[in-house]
JSON list of C-alpha atoms in Angstrom, two decimals:
[
{"chain": "A", "resi": 1, "resn": "UNK", "atom": "CA", "xyz": [15.86, -10.32, -1.88]},
{"chain": "A", "resi": 2, "resn": "UNK", "atom": "CA", "xyz": [12.49, -8.41, -3.17]},
{"chain": "A", "resi": 3, "resn": "UNK", "atom": "CA", "xyz": [13.28, -6.21, -6.14]},
{"chain": "A", "resi": 4, "resn": "UNK", "atom": "CA", "xyz": [10.42, -4.26, -7.93]},
{"chain": "A", "resi": 5, "resn": "UNK", "atom": "CA", "xyz": [11.26, -1.45, -10.62]},
{"chain": "A", "resi": 6, "resn": "UNK", "atom": "CA", "xyz": [9.20, 1.55, -11.52]},
{"chain": "A", "resi": 7, "resn": "UNK", "atom": "CA", "xyz": [10.16, 4.61, -13.20]},
{"chain": "A", "resi": 8, "resn": "UNK", "atom": "CA", "xyz": [9.95, 7.05, -10.79]},
{"chain": "A", "resi": 9, "resn": "UNK", "atom": "CA", "xyz": [7.81, 9.75, -12.91]},
{"chain": "A", "resi": 10, "resn": "UNK", "atom": "CA", "xyz": [6.32, 10.49, -16.26]},
{"chain": "A", "resi": 11, "resn": "UNK", "atom": "CA", "xyz": [4.83, 12.77, -17.88]},
{"chain": "A", "resi": 12, "resn": "UNK", "atom": "CA", "xyz": [1.85, 12.40, -20.15]},
{"chain": "A", "resi": 13, "resn": "UNK", "atom": "CA", "xyz": [-0.90, 14.60, -22.21]},
{"chain": "A", "resi": 14, "resn": "UNK", "atom": "CA", "xyz": [-4.71, 14.59, -21.35]},
{"chain": "A", "resi": 15, "resn": "UNK", "atom": "CA", "xyz": [-6.94, 12.36, -23.26]},
{"chain": "A", "resi": 16, "resn": "UNK", "atom": "CA", "xyz": [-3.65, 10.18, -24.48]},
{"chain": "A", "resi": 17, "resn": "UNK", "atom": "CA", "xyz": [-2.97, 6.47, -23.50]},
{"chain": "A", "resi": 18, "resn": "UNK", "atom": "CA", "xyz": [0.32, 5.69, -20.92]},
{"chain": "A", "resi": 19, "resn": "UNK", "atom": "CA", "xyz": [2.07, 2.45, -20.11]},
{"chain": "A", "resi": 20, "resn": "UNK", "atom": "CA", "xyz": [3.56, 2.36, -16.81]},
{"chain": "A", "resi": 21, "resn": "UNK", "atom": "CA", "xyz": [6.08, -0.33, -16.35]},
{"chain": "A", "resi": 22, "resn": "UNK", "atom": "CA", "xyz": [7.22, -2.74, -13.39]},
{"chain": "A", "resi": 23, "resn": "UNK", "atom": "CA", "xyz": [9.35, -5.50, -13.24]},
{"chain": "A", "resi": 24, "resn": "UNK", "atom": "CA", "xyz": [9.77, -7.69, -10.06]},
{"chain": "A", "resi": 25, "resn": "UNK", "atom": "CA", "xyz": [12.48, -9.90, -9.23]},
{"chain": "A", "resi": 26, "resn": "UNK", "atom": "CA", "xyz": [11.02, -11.78, -5.94]},
{"chain": "A", "resi": 27, "resn": "UNK", "atom": "CA", "xyz": [11.16, -14.89, -4.20]},
{"chain": "A", "resi": 28, "resn": "UNK", "atom": "CA", "xyz": [8.20, -16.67, -4.84]},
{"chain": "A", "resi": 29, "resn": "UNK", "atom": "CA", "xyz": [4.91, -15.12, -6.34]},
{"chain": "A", "resi": 30, "resn": "UNK", "atom": "CA", "xyz": [1.46, -15.19, -5.64]},
{"chain": "A", "resi": 31, "resn": "UNK", "atom": "CA", "xyz": [0.16, -12.00, -8.06]},
{"chain": "A", "resi": 32, "resn": "UNK", "atom": "CA", "xyz": [0.63, -8.40, -8.50]},
{"chain": "A", "resi": 33, "resn": "UNK", "atom": "CA", "xyz": [-1.45, -5.32, -7.71]},
{"chain": "A", "resi": 34, "resn": "UNK", "atom": "CA", "xyz": [-2.01, -2.02, -9.04]},
{"chain": "A", "resi": 35, "resn": "UNK", "atom": "CA", "xyz": [-2.89, 1.02, -6.79]},
{"chain": "A", "resi": 36, "resn": "UNK", "atom": "CA", "xyz": [-3.20, 4.45, -7.16]},
{"chain": "A", "resi": 37, "resn": "UNK", "atom": "CA", "xyz": [-2.42, 6.97, -4.73]},
{"chain": "A", "resi": 38, "resn": "UNK", "atom": "CA", "xyz": [-3.31, 10.98, -5.19]},
{"chain": "A", "resi": 39, "resn": "UNK", "atom": "CA", "xyz": [-1.18, 13.15, -2.79]},
{"chain": "A", "resi": 40, "resn": "UNK", "atom": "CA", "xyz": [-1.99, 13.59, 0.48]},
{"chain": "A", "resi": 41, "resn": "UNK", "atom": "CA", "xyz": [-4.48, 10.41, 0.69]},
{"chain": "A", "resi": 42, "resn": "UNK", "atom": "CA", "xyz": [-4.73, 6.48, 0.69]},
{"chain": "A", "resi": 43, "resn": "UNK", "atom": "CA", "xyz": [-3.88, 4.05, -1.93]},
{"chain": "A", "resi": 44, "resn": "UNK", "atom": "CA", "xyz": [-6.74, 2.89, -3.36]},
{"chain": "A", "resi": 45, "resn": "UNK", "atom": "CA", "xyz": [-7.05, -0.69, -6.04]},
{"chain": "A", "resi": 46, "resn": "UNK", "atom": "CA", "xyz": [-6.79, -0.47, -9.24]},
{"chain": "A", "resi": 47, "resn": "UNK", "atom": "CA", "xyz": [-5.99, -4.01, -10.68]},
{"chain": "A", "resi": 48, "resn": "UNK", "atom": "CA", "xyz": [-4.81, -7.25, -9.90]},
{"chain": "A", "resi": 49, "resn": "UNK", "atom": "CA", "xyz": [-3.47, -10.32, -12.18]},
{"chain": "A", "resi": 50, "resn": "UNK", "atom": "CA", "xyz": [-1.92, -13.36, -11.76]},
{"chain": "A", "resi": 51, "resn": "UNK", "atom": "CA", "xyz": [-2.22, -15.04, -14.26]},
{"chain": "A", "resi": 52, "resn": "UNK", "atom": "CA", "xyz": [-0.36, -14.10, -17.77]},
{"chain": "A", "resi": 53, "resn": "UNK", "atom": "CA", "xyz": [-2.28, -11.71, -19.89]},
{"chain": "A", "resi": 54, "resn": "UNK", "atom": "CA", "xyz": [-3.99, -8.91, -19.86]},
{"chain": "A", "resi": 55, "resn": "UNK", "atom": "CA", "xyz": [-6.89, -7.55, -17.59]},
{"chain": "A", "resi": 56, "resn": "UNK", "atom": "CA", "xyz": [-9.48, -4.63, -18.95]},
{"chain": "A", "resi": 57, "resn": "UNK", "atom": "CA", "xyz": [-11.62, -2.38, -16.55]},
{"chain": "A", "resi": 58, "resn": "UNK", "atom": "CA", "xyz": [-12.61, 0.95, -17.82]},
{"chain": "A", "resi": 59, "resn": "UNK", "atom": "CA", "xyz": [-10.03, 3.25, -18.73]},
{"chain": "A", "resi": 60, "resn": "UNK", "atom": "CA", "xyz": [-7.39, 0.93, -17.50]},
{"chain": "A", "resi": 61, "resn": "UNK", "atom": "CA", "xyz": [-5.54, -2.07, -18.19]},
{"chain": "A", "resi": 62, "resn": "UNK", "atom": "CA", "xyz": [-3.06, -4.24, -16.27]},
{"chain": "A", "resi": 63, "resn": "UNK", "atom": "CA", "xyz": [-0.61, -6.91, -18.32]},
{"chain": "A", "resi": 64, "resn": "UNK", "atom": "CA", "xyz": [1.08, -9.92, -16.88]},
{"chain": "A", "resi": 65, "resn": "UNK", "atom": "CA", "xyz": [4.52, -12.33, -17.64]},
{"chain": "A", "resi": 66, "resn": "UNK", "atom": "CA", "xyz": [5.17, -14.14, -14.98]},
{"chain": "A", "resi": 67, "resn": "UNK", "atom": "CA", "xyz": [7.97, -15.62, -17.07]},
{"chain": "A", "resi": 68, "resn": "UNK", "atom": "CA", "xyz": [9.48, -12.23, -17.67]},
{"chain": "A", "resi": 69, "resn": "UNK", "atom": "CA", "xyz": [8.49, -11.14, -14.03]},
{"chain": "A", "resi": 70, "resn": "UNK", "atom": "CA", "xyz": [7.11, -7.78, -16.62]},
{"chain": "A", "resi": 71, "resn": "UNK", "atom": "CA", "xyz": [3.80, -6.09, -15.90]},
{"chain": "A", "resi": 72, "resn": "UNK", "atom": "CA", "xyz": [2.16, -3.36, -16.77]},
{"chain": "A", "resi": 73, "resn": "UNK", "atom": "CA", "xyz": [-0.22, -0.61, -16.33]},
{"chain": "A", "resi": 74, "resn": "UNK", "atom": "CA", "xyz": [-2.26, 1.14, -19.38]},
{"chain": "A", "resi": 75, "resn": "UNK", "atom": "CA", "xyz": [-4.29, 4.29, -18.75]},
{"chain": "A", "resi": 76, "resn": "UNK", "atom": "CA", "xyz": [-6.53, 5.12, -22.01]},
{"chain": "A", "resi": 77, "resn": "UNK", "atom": "CA", "xyz": [-7.62, 8.48, -22.39]},
{"chain": "A", "resi": 78, "resn": "UNK", "atom": "CA", "xyz": [-6.10, 10.80, -19.78]},
{"chain": "A", "resi": 79, "resn": "UNK", "atom": "CA", "xyz": [-7.40, 12.89, -17.25]},
{"chain": "A", "resi": 80, "resn": "UNK", "atom": "CA", "xyz": [-5.72, 16.02, -15.18]},
{"chain": "A", "resi": 81, "resn": "UNK", "atom": "CA", "xyz": [-7.35, 13.43, -12.43]},
{"chain": "A", "resi": 82, "resn": "UNK", "atom": "CA", "xyz": [-5.08, 11.11, -13.67]},
{"chain": "A", "resi": 83, "resn": "UNK", "atom": "CA", "xyz": [-2.36, 12.41, -12.05]},
{"chain": "A", "resi": 84, "resn": "UNK", "atom": "CA", "xyz": [-1.26, 10.36, -9.41]},
{"chain": "A", "resi": 85, "resn": "UNK", "atom": "CA", "xyz": [1.91, 8.10, -8.14]},
{"chain": "A", "resi": 86, "resn": "UNK", "atom": "CA", "xyz": [0.87, 4.46, -9.46]},
{"chain": "A", "resi": 87, "resn": "UNK", "atom": "CA", "xyz": [2.27, 1.54, -7.00]},
{"chain": "A", "resi": 88, "resn": "UNK", "atom": "CA", "xyz": [3.14, -1.94, -8.25]},
{"chain": "A", "resi": 89, "resn": "UNK", "atom": "CA", "xyz": [2.69, -4.12, -4.99]},
{"chain": "A", "resi": 90, "resn": "UNK", "atom": "CA", "xyz": [3.81, -7.97, -5.78]},
{"chain": "A", "resi": 91, "resn": "UNK", "atom": "CA", "xyz": [2.21, -10.59, -3.48]},
{"chain": "A", "resi": 92, "resn": "UNK", "atom": "CA", "xyz": [4.36, -13.52, -1.86]},
{"chain": "A", "resi": 93, "resn": "UNK", "atom": "CA", "xyz": [3.94, -16.87, -1.91]},
{"chain": "A", "resi": 94, "resn": "UNK", "atom": "CA", "xyz": [3.13, -17.90, 1.09]},
{"chain": "A", "resi": 95, "resn": "UNK", "atom": "CA", "xyz": [3.75, -14.72, 2.57]},
{"chain": "A", "resi": 96, "resn": "UNK", "atom": "CA", "xyz": [0.08, -14.29, 4.39]},
{"chain": "A", "resi": 97, "resn": "UNK", "atom": "CA", "xyz": [-1.02, -11.56, 1.32]},
{"chain": "A", "resi": 98, "resn": "UNK", "atom": "CA", "xyz": [2.20, -10.22, 2.13]},
{"chain": "A", "resi": 99, "resn": "UNK", "atom": "CA", "xyz": [2.67, -7.04, -0.45]},
{"chain": "A", "resi": 100, "resn": "UNK", "atom": "CA", "xyz": [5.90, -6.09, -1.60]},
{"chain": "A", "resi": 101, "resn": "UNK", "atom": "CA", "xyz": [5.60, -2.47, -3.37]},
{"chain": "A", "resi": 102, "resn": "UNK", "atom": "CA", "xyz": [7.84, -0.60, -5.73]},
{"chain": "A", "resi": 103, "resn": "UNK", "atom": "CA", "xyz": [8.39, 2.78, -4.87]},
{"chain": "A", "resi": 104, "resn": "UNK", "atom": "CA", "xyz": [6.11, 3.65, -7.30]},
{"chain": "A", "resi": 105, "resn": "UNK", "atom": "CA", "xyz": [5.57, 6.26, -10.82]},
{"chain": "A", "resi": 106, "resn": "UNK", "atom": "CA", "xyz": [4.35, 9.81, -10.31]},
{"chain": "A", "resi": 107, "resn": "UNK", "atom": "CA", "xyz": [2.30, 10.39, -13.57]},
{"chain": "A", "resi": 108, "resn": "UNK", "atom": "CA", "xyz": [2.17, 14.34, -14.54]},
{"chain": "A", "resi": 109, "resn": "UNK", "atom": "CA", "xyz": [-1.14, 14.66, -16.57]},
{"chain": "A", "resi": 110, "resn": "UNK", "atom": "CA", "xyz": [-0.81, 18.26, -18.79]},
{"chain": "A", "resi": 111, "resn": "UNK", "atom": "CA", "xyz": [-3.26, 19.61, -20.82]},
{"chain": "B", "resi": 1, "resn": "UNK", "atom": "CA", "xyz": [-19.41, 5.41, 5.74]},
{"chain": "B", "resi": 2, "resn": "UNK", "atom": "CA", "xyz": [-15.57, 4.74, 6.09]},
{"chain": "B", "resi": 3, "resn": "UNK", "atom": "CA", "xyz": [-14.58, 1.54, 5.75]},
{"chain": "B", "resi": 4, "resn": "UNK", "atom": "CA", "xyz": [-11.85, 2.25, 7.32]},
{"chain": "B", "resi": 5, "resn": "UNK", "atom": "CA", "xyz": [-10.68, 4.78, 9.75]},
{"chain": "B", "resi": 6, "resn": "UNK", "atom": "CA", "xyz": [-7.51, 6.06, 11.88]},
{"chain": "B", "resi": 7, "resn": "UNK", "atom": "CA", "xyz": [-6.51, 8.18, 14.47]},
{"chain": "B", "resi": 8, "resn": "UNK", "atom": "CA", "xyz": [-5.29, 10.84, 15.15]},
{"chain": "B", "resi": 9, "resn": "UNK", "atom": "CA", "xyz": [-4.59, 11.81, 11.62]},
{"chain": "B", "resi": 10, "resn": "UNK", "atom": "CA", "xyz": [-1.67, 14.39, 11.93]},
{"chain": "B", "resi": 11, "resn": "UNK", "atom": "CA", "xyz": [0.49, 13.91, 15.22]},
{"chain": "B", "resi": 12, "resn": "UNK", "atom": "CA", "xyz": [3.26, 16.27, 16.41]},
{"chain": "B", "resi": 13, "resn": "UNK", "atom": "CA", "xyz": [5.66, 15.18, 18.95]},
{"chain": "B", "resi": 14, "resn": "UNK", "atom": "CA", "xyz": [9.09, 15.57, 20.79]},
{"chain": "B", "resi": 15, "resn": "UNK", "atom": "CA", "xyz": [11.31, 13.08, 20.56]},
{"chain": "B", "resi": 16, "resn": "UNK", "atom": "CA", "xyz": [10.97, 10.06, 23.41]},
{"chain": "B", "resi": 17, "resn": "UNK", "atom": "CA", "xyz": [7.67, 10.26, 23.82]},
{"chain": "B", "resi": 18, "resn": "UNK", "atom": "CA", "xyz": [5.33, 7.61, 23.84]},
{"chain": "B", "resi": 19, "resn": "UNK", "atom": "CA", "xyz": [2.26, 7.49, 21.07]},
{"chain": "B", "resi": 20, "resn": "UNK", "atom": "CA", "xyz": [-0.36, 5.43, 20.26]},
{"chain": "B", "resi": 21, "resn": "UNK", "atom": "CA", "xyz": [-2.77, 5.31, 16.33]},
{"chain": "B", "resi": 22, "resn": "UNK", "atom": "CA", "xyz": [-5.92, 4.25, 16.13]},
{"chain": "B", "resi": 23, "resn": "UNK", "atom": "CA", "xyz": [-7.59, 1.81, 13.41]},
{"chain": "B", "resi": 24, "resn": "UNK", "atom": "CA", "xyz": [-10.75, 0.42, 12.88]},
{"chain": "B", "resi": 25, "resn": "UNK", "atom": "CA", "xyz": [-12.18, -1.17, 9.57]},
{"chain": "B", "resi": 26, "resn": "UNK", "atom": "CA", "xyz": [-15.88, -1.80, 9.20]},
{"chain": "B", "resi": 27, "resn": "UNK", "atom": "CA", "xyz": [-15.86, -4.20, 6.41]},
{"chain": "B", "resi": 28, "resn": "UNK", "atom": "CA", "xyz": [-16.12, -7.56, 8.07]},
{"chain": "B", "resi": 29, "resn": "UNK", "atom": "CA", "xyz": [-12.22, -7.80, 7.34]},
{"chain": "B", "resi": 30, "resn": "UNK", "atom": "CA", "xyz": [-10.11, -10.63, 9.11]},
{"chain": "B", "resi": 31, "resn": "UNK", "atom": "CA", "xyz": [-6.80, -9.24, 8.18]},
{"chain": "B", "resi": 32, "resn": "UNK", "atom": "CA", "xyz": [-5.77, -6.10, 8.95]},
{"chain": "B", "resi": 33, "resn": "UNK", "atom": "CA", "xyz": [-1.95, -4.32, 8.22]},
{"chain": "B", "resi": 34, "resn": "UNK", "atom": "CA", "xyz": [-0.01, -1.57, 8.90]},
{"chain": "B", "resi": 35, "resn": "UNK", "atom": "CA", "xyz": [2.50, 0.16, 6.86]},
{"chain": "B", "resi": 36, "resn": "UNK", "atom": "CA", "xyz": [4.87, 3.12, 6.63]},
{"chain": "B", "resi": 37, "resn": "UNK", "atom": "CA", "xyz": [5.77, 5.17, 3.94]},
{"chain": "B", "resi": 38, "resn": "UNK", "atom": "CA", "xyz": [8.32, 7.21, 4.27]},
{"chain": "B", "resi": 39, "resn": "UNK", "atom": "CA", "xyz": [9.09, 11.03, 2.50]},
{"chain": "B", "resi": 40, "resn": "UNK", "atom": "CA", "xyz": [10.51, 9.27, -0.60]},
{"chain": "B", "resi": 41, "resn": "UNK", "atom": "CA", "xyz": [6.55, 7.85, -0.74]},
{"chain": "B", "resi": 42, "resn": "UNK", "atom": "CA", "xyz": [8.65, 4.22, -0.61]},
{"chain": "B", "resi": 43, "resn": "UNK", "atom": "CA", "xyz": [5.32, 2.05, 1.43]},
{"chain": "B", "resi": 44, "resn": "UNK", "atom": "CA", "xyz": [7.02, -0.64, 3.26]},
{"chain": "B", "resi": 45, "resn": "UNK", "atom": "CA", "xyz": [4.62, -3.93, 5.96]},
{"chain": "B", "resi": 46, "resn": "UNK", "atom": "CA", "xyz": [5.74, -2.98, 9.34]},
{"chain": "B", "resi": 47, "resn": "UNK", "atom": "CA", "xyz": [2.62, -5.61, 10.89]},
{"chain": "B", "resi": 48, "resn": "UNK", "atom": "CA", "xyz": [-0.32, -7.70, 10.24]},
{"chain": "B", "resi": 49, "resn": "UNK", "atom": "CA", "xyz": [-3.13, -9.23, 12.16]},
{"chain": "B", "resi": 50, "resn": "UNK", "atom": "CA", "xyz": [-5.40, -12.35, 11.31]},
{"chain": "B", "resi": 51, "resn": "UNK", "atom": "CA", "xyz": [-8.64, -12.82, 14.05]},
{"chain": "B", "resi": 52, "resn": "UNK", "atom": "CA", "xyz": [-6.22, -11.26, 16.67]},
{"chain": "B", "resi": 53, "resn": "UNK", "atom": "CA", "xyz": [-3.52, -13.53, 15.48]},
{"chain": "B", "resi": 54, "resn": "UNK", "atom": "CA", "xyz": [-0.38, -11.74, 14.54]},
{"chain": "B", "resi": 55, "resn": "UNK", "atom": "CA", "xyz": [1.14, -12.95, 11.53]},
{"chain": "B", "resi": 56, "resn": "UNK", "atom": "CA", "xyz": [3.81, -11.12, 9.86]},
{"chain": "B", "resi": 57, "resn": "UNK", "atom": "CA", "xyz": [6.52, -8.72, 11.78]},
{"chain": "B", "resi": 58, "resn": "UNK", "atom": "CA", "xyz": [8.66, -7.45, 9.44]},
{"chain": "B", "resi": 59, "resn": "UNK", "atom": "CA", "xyz": [12.02, -6.49, 10.95]},
{"chain": "B", "resi": 60, "resn": "UNK", "atom": "CA", "xyz": [10.91, -3.39, 12.77]},
{"chain": "B", "resi": 61, "resn": "UNK", "atom": "CA", "xyz": [12.13, -2.05, 16.16]},
{"chain": "B", "resi": 62, "resn": "UNK", "atom": "CA", "xyz": [10.40, -3.38, 19.61]},
{"chain": "B", "resi": 63, "resn": "UNK", "atom": "CA", "xyz": [9.60, 0.42, 20.28]},
{"chain": "B", "resi": 64, "resn": "UNK", "atom": "CA", "xyz": [7.09, -0.67, 17.68]},
{"chain": "B", "resi": 65, "resn": "UNK", "atom": "CA", "xyz": [4.48, -2.59, 19.14]},
{"chain": "B", "resi": 66, "resn": "UNK", "atom": "CA", "xyz": [0.74, -4.00, 17.43]},
{"chain": "B", "resi": 67, "resn": "UNK", "atom": "CA", "xyz": [-2.30, -4.77, 19.32]},
{"chain": "B", "resi": 68, "resn": "UNK", "atom": "CA", "xyz": [-5.49, -5.80, 18.06]},
{"chain": "B", "resi": 69, "resn": "UNK", "atom": "CA", "xyz": [-8.22, -6.05, 20.69]},
{"chain": "B", "resi": 70, "resn": "UNK", "atom": "CA", "xyz": [-10.38, -7.72, 17.89]},
{"chain": "B", "resi": 71, "resn": "UNK", "atom": "CA", "xyz": [-10.66, -8.46, 14.19]},
{"chain": "B", "resi": 72, "resn": "UNK", "atom": "CA", "xyz": [-11.23, -4.93, 13.73]},
{"chain": "B", "resi": 73, "resn": "UNK", "atom": "CA", "xyz": [-9.58, -2.40, 15.63]},
{"chain": "B", "resi": 74, "resn": "UNK", "atom": "CA", "xyz": [-5.49, -2.49, 15.01]},
{"chain": "B", "resi": 75, "resn": "UNK", "atom": "CA", "xyz": [-3.71, -0.80, 16.78]},
{"chain": "B", "resi": 76, "resn": "UNK", "atom": "CA", "xyz": [0.01, 1.13, 17.19]},
{"chain": "B", "resi": 77, "resn": "UNK", "atom": "CA", "xyz": [2.18, 2.10, 20.00]},
{"chain": "B", "resi": 78, "resn": "UNK", "atom": "CA", "xyz": [5.56, 3.64, 19.70]},
{"chain": "B", "resi": 79, "resn": "UNK", "atom": "CA", "xyz": [7.51, 4.11, 22.29]},
{"chain": "B", "resi": 80, "resn": "UNK", "atom": "CA", "xyz": [10.50, 6.30, 22.63]},
{"chain": "B", "resi": 81, "resn": "UNK", "atom": "CA", "xyz": [10.19, 7.86, 19.33]},
{"chain": "B", "resi": 82, "resn": "UNK", "atom": "CA", "xyz": [12.76, 9.46, 17.23]},
{"chain": "B", "resi": 83, "resn": "UNK", "atom": "CA", "xyz": [13.12, 11.75, 14.41]},
{"chain": "B", "resi": 84, "resn": "UNK", "atom": "CA", "xyz": [13.50, 8.68, 11.97]},
{"chain": "B", "resi": 85, "resn": "UNK", "atom": "CA", "xyz": [10.18, 7.71, 12.89]},
{"chain": "B", "resi": 86, "resn": "UNK", "atom": "CA", "xyz": [8.36, 11.08, 11.10]},
{"chain": "B", "resi": 87, "resn": "UNK", "atom": "CA", "xyz": [6.14, 9.51, 8.58]},
{"chain": "B", "resi": 88, "resn": "UNK", "atom": "CA", "xyz": [3.47, 8.23, 7.48]},
{"chain": "B", "resi": 89, "resn": "UNK", "atom": "CA", "xyz": [1.42, 5.27, 9.20]},
{"chain": "B", "resi": 90, "resn": "UNK", "atom": "CA", "xyz": [-0.86, 3.60, 6.81]},
{"chain": "B", "resi": 91, "resn": "UNK", "atom": "CA", "xyz": [-4.14, 0.62, 8.35]},
{"chain": "B", "resi": 92, "resn": "UNK", "atom": "CA", "xyz": [-5.10, -1.57, 5.92]},
{"chain": "B", "resi": 93, "resn": "UNK", "atom": "CA", "xyz": [-7.77, -4.45, 5.70]},
{"chain": "B", "resi": 94, "resn": "UNK", "atom": "CA", "xyz": [-8.36, -7.60, 3.48]},
{"chain": "B", "resi": 95, "resn": "UNK", "atom": "CA", "xyz": [-10.96, -10.53, 3.52]},
{"chain": "B", "resi": 96, "resn": "UNK", "atom": "CA", "xyz": [-8.48, -12.86, 5.05]},
{"chain": "B", "resi": 97, "resn": "UNK", "atom": "CA", "xyz": [-8.56, -15.66, 2.90]},
{"chain": "B", "resi": 98, "resn": "UNK", "atom": "CA", "xyz": [-6.02, -18.43, 3.64]},
{"chain": "B", "resi": 99, "resn": "UNK", "atom": "CA", "xyz": [-3.39, -18.68, 1.02]},
{"chain": "B", "resi": 100, "resn": "UNK", "atom": "CA", "xyz": [-4.75, -16.29, -1.78]},
{"chain": "B", "resi": 101, "resn": "UNK", "atom": "CA", "xyz": [-4.13, -12.64, -2.69]},
{"chain": "B", "resi": 102, "resn": "UNK", "atom": "CA", "xyz": [-6.34, -10.08, -1.23]},
{"chain": "B", "resi": 103, "resn": "UNK", "atom": "CA", "xyz": [-7.16, -6.15, -2.29]},
{"chain": "B", "resi": 104, "resn": "UNK", "atom": "CA", "xyz": [-6.47, -4.76, 0.81]},
{"chain": "B", "resi": 105, "resn": "UNK", "atom": "CA", "xyz": [-8.19, -1.34, 1.19]},
{"chain": "B", "resi": 106, "resn": "UNK", "atom": "CA", "xyz": [-6.46, 1.49, 3.29]},
{"chain": "B", "resi": 107, "resn": "UNK", "atom": "CA", "xyz": [-6.99, 3.93, 5.67]},
{"chain": "B", "resi": 108, "resn": "UNK", "atom": "CA", "xyz": [-6.63, 7.56, 5.59]},
{"chain": "B", "resi": 109, "resn": "UNK", "atom": "CA", "xyz": [-2.92, 8.00, 6.93]},
{"chain": "B", "resi": 110, "resn": "UNK", "atom": "CA", "xyz": [-1.72, 9.00, 10.44]},
{"chain": "B", "resi": 111, "resn": "UNK", "atom": "CA", "xyz": [0.88, 12.02, 9.65]},
{"chain": "B", "resi": 112, "resn": "UNK", "atom": "CA", "xyz": [3.11, 11.59, 12.24]},
{"chain": "B", "resi": 113, "resn": "UNK", "atom": "CA", "xyz": [6.04, 14.12, 12.80]},
{"chain": "B", "resi": 114, "resn": "UNK", "atom": "CA", "xyz": [8.71, 13.79, 15.24]},
{"chain": "B", "resi": 115, "resn": "UNK", "atom": "CA", "xyz": [10.68, 16.91, 16.68]}
]
């Protein structure tokens, strides 16, 4: 079966940097996505990795190591509005663009 | 303009009833999806259509029947609603390029509560 693990909750301070880890064991791999979901709202796309390495997008960066089945999302200069759930999702090869999601990491940003 | 829209936003109904949720996207995408997010916030794929053709059909009770009248619309009909069907149902769409993983754009969700 498919297994995607993320920490359930994290707390960080405004202005700081936080790293949210995701490990996966899936049959086939075609890319890894990170989504942000605020309470009561829809998931919104943050970043995508298909090759090993770091993808940077403003305050957000995502890293992938395919050999280790590992990714992380790095959030810099945290703001209160970054308090949300962060979802790691793996796209499976031959899966018709099917995304398998982790359980999400609830990030709380405090003053 | 809303890219992916769903109706209704909230749905409260009795056990045993039949209900439908509608989804529309104006992004010109070929592929649409239905996801279920349970009370623990776990998001799970249910169905996917590409240009009106069913391409993903996860292990979902056959009380759930998707229908895609055209590539911009994907509806979900649920028969004989059960308490465990209470969840948030999200529609999503993506461009539909074969063989490539794509960003999916989600609708605002339909909050279904079965009493």
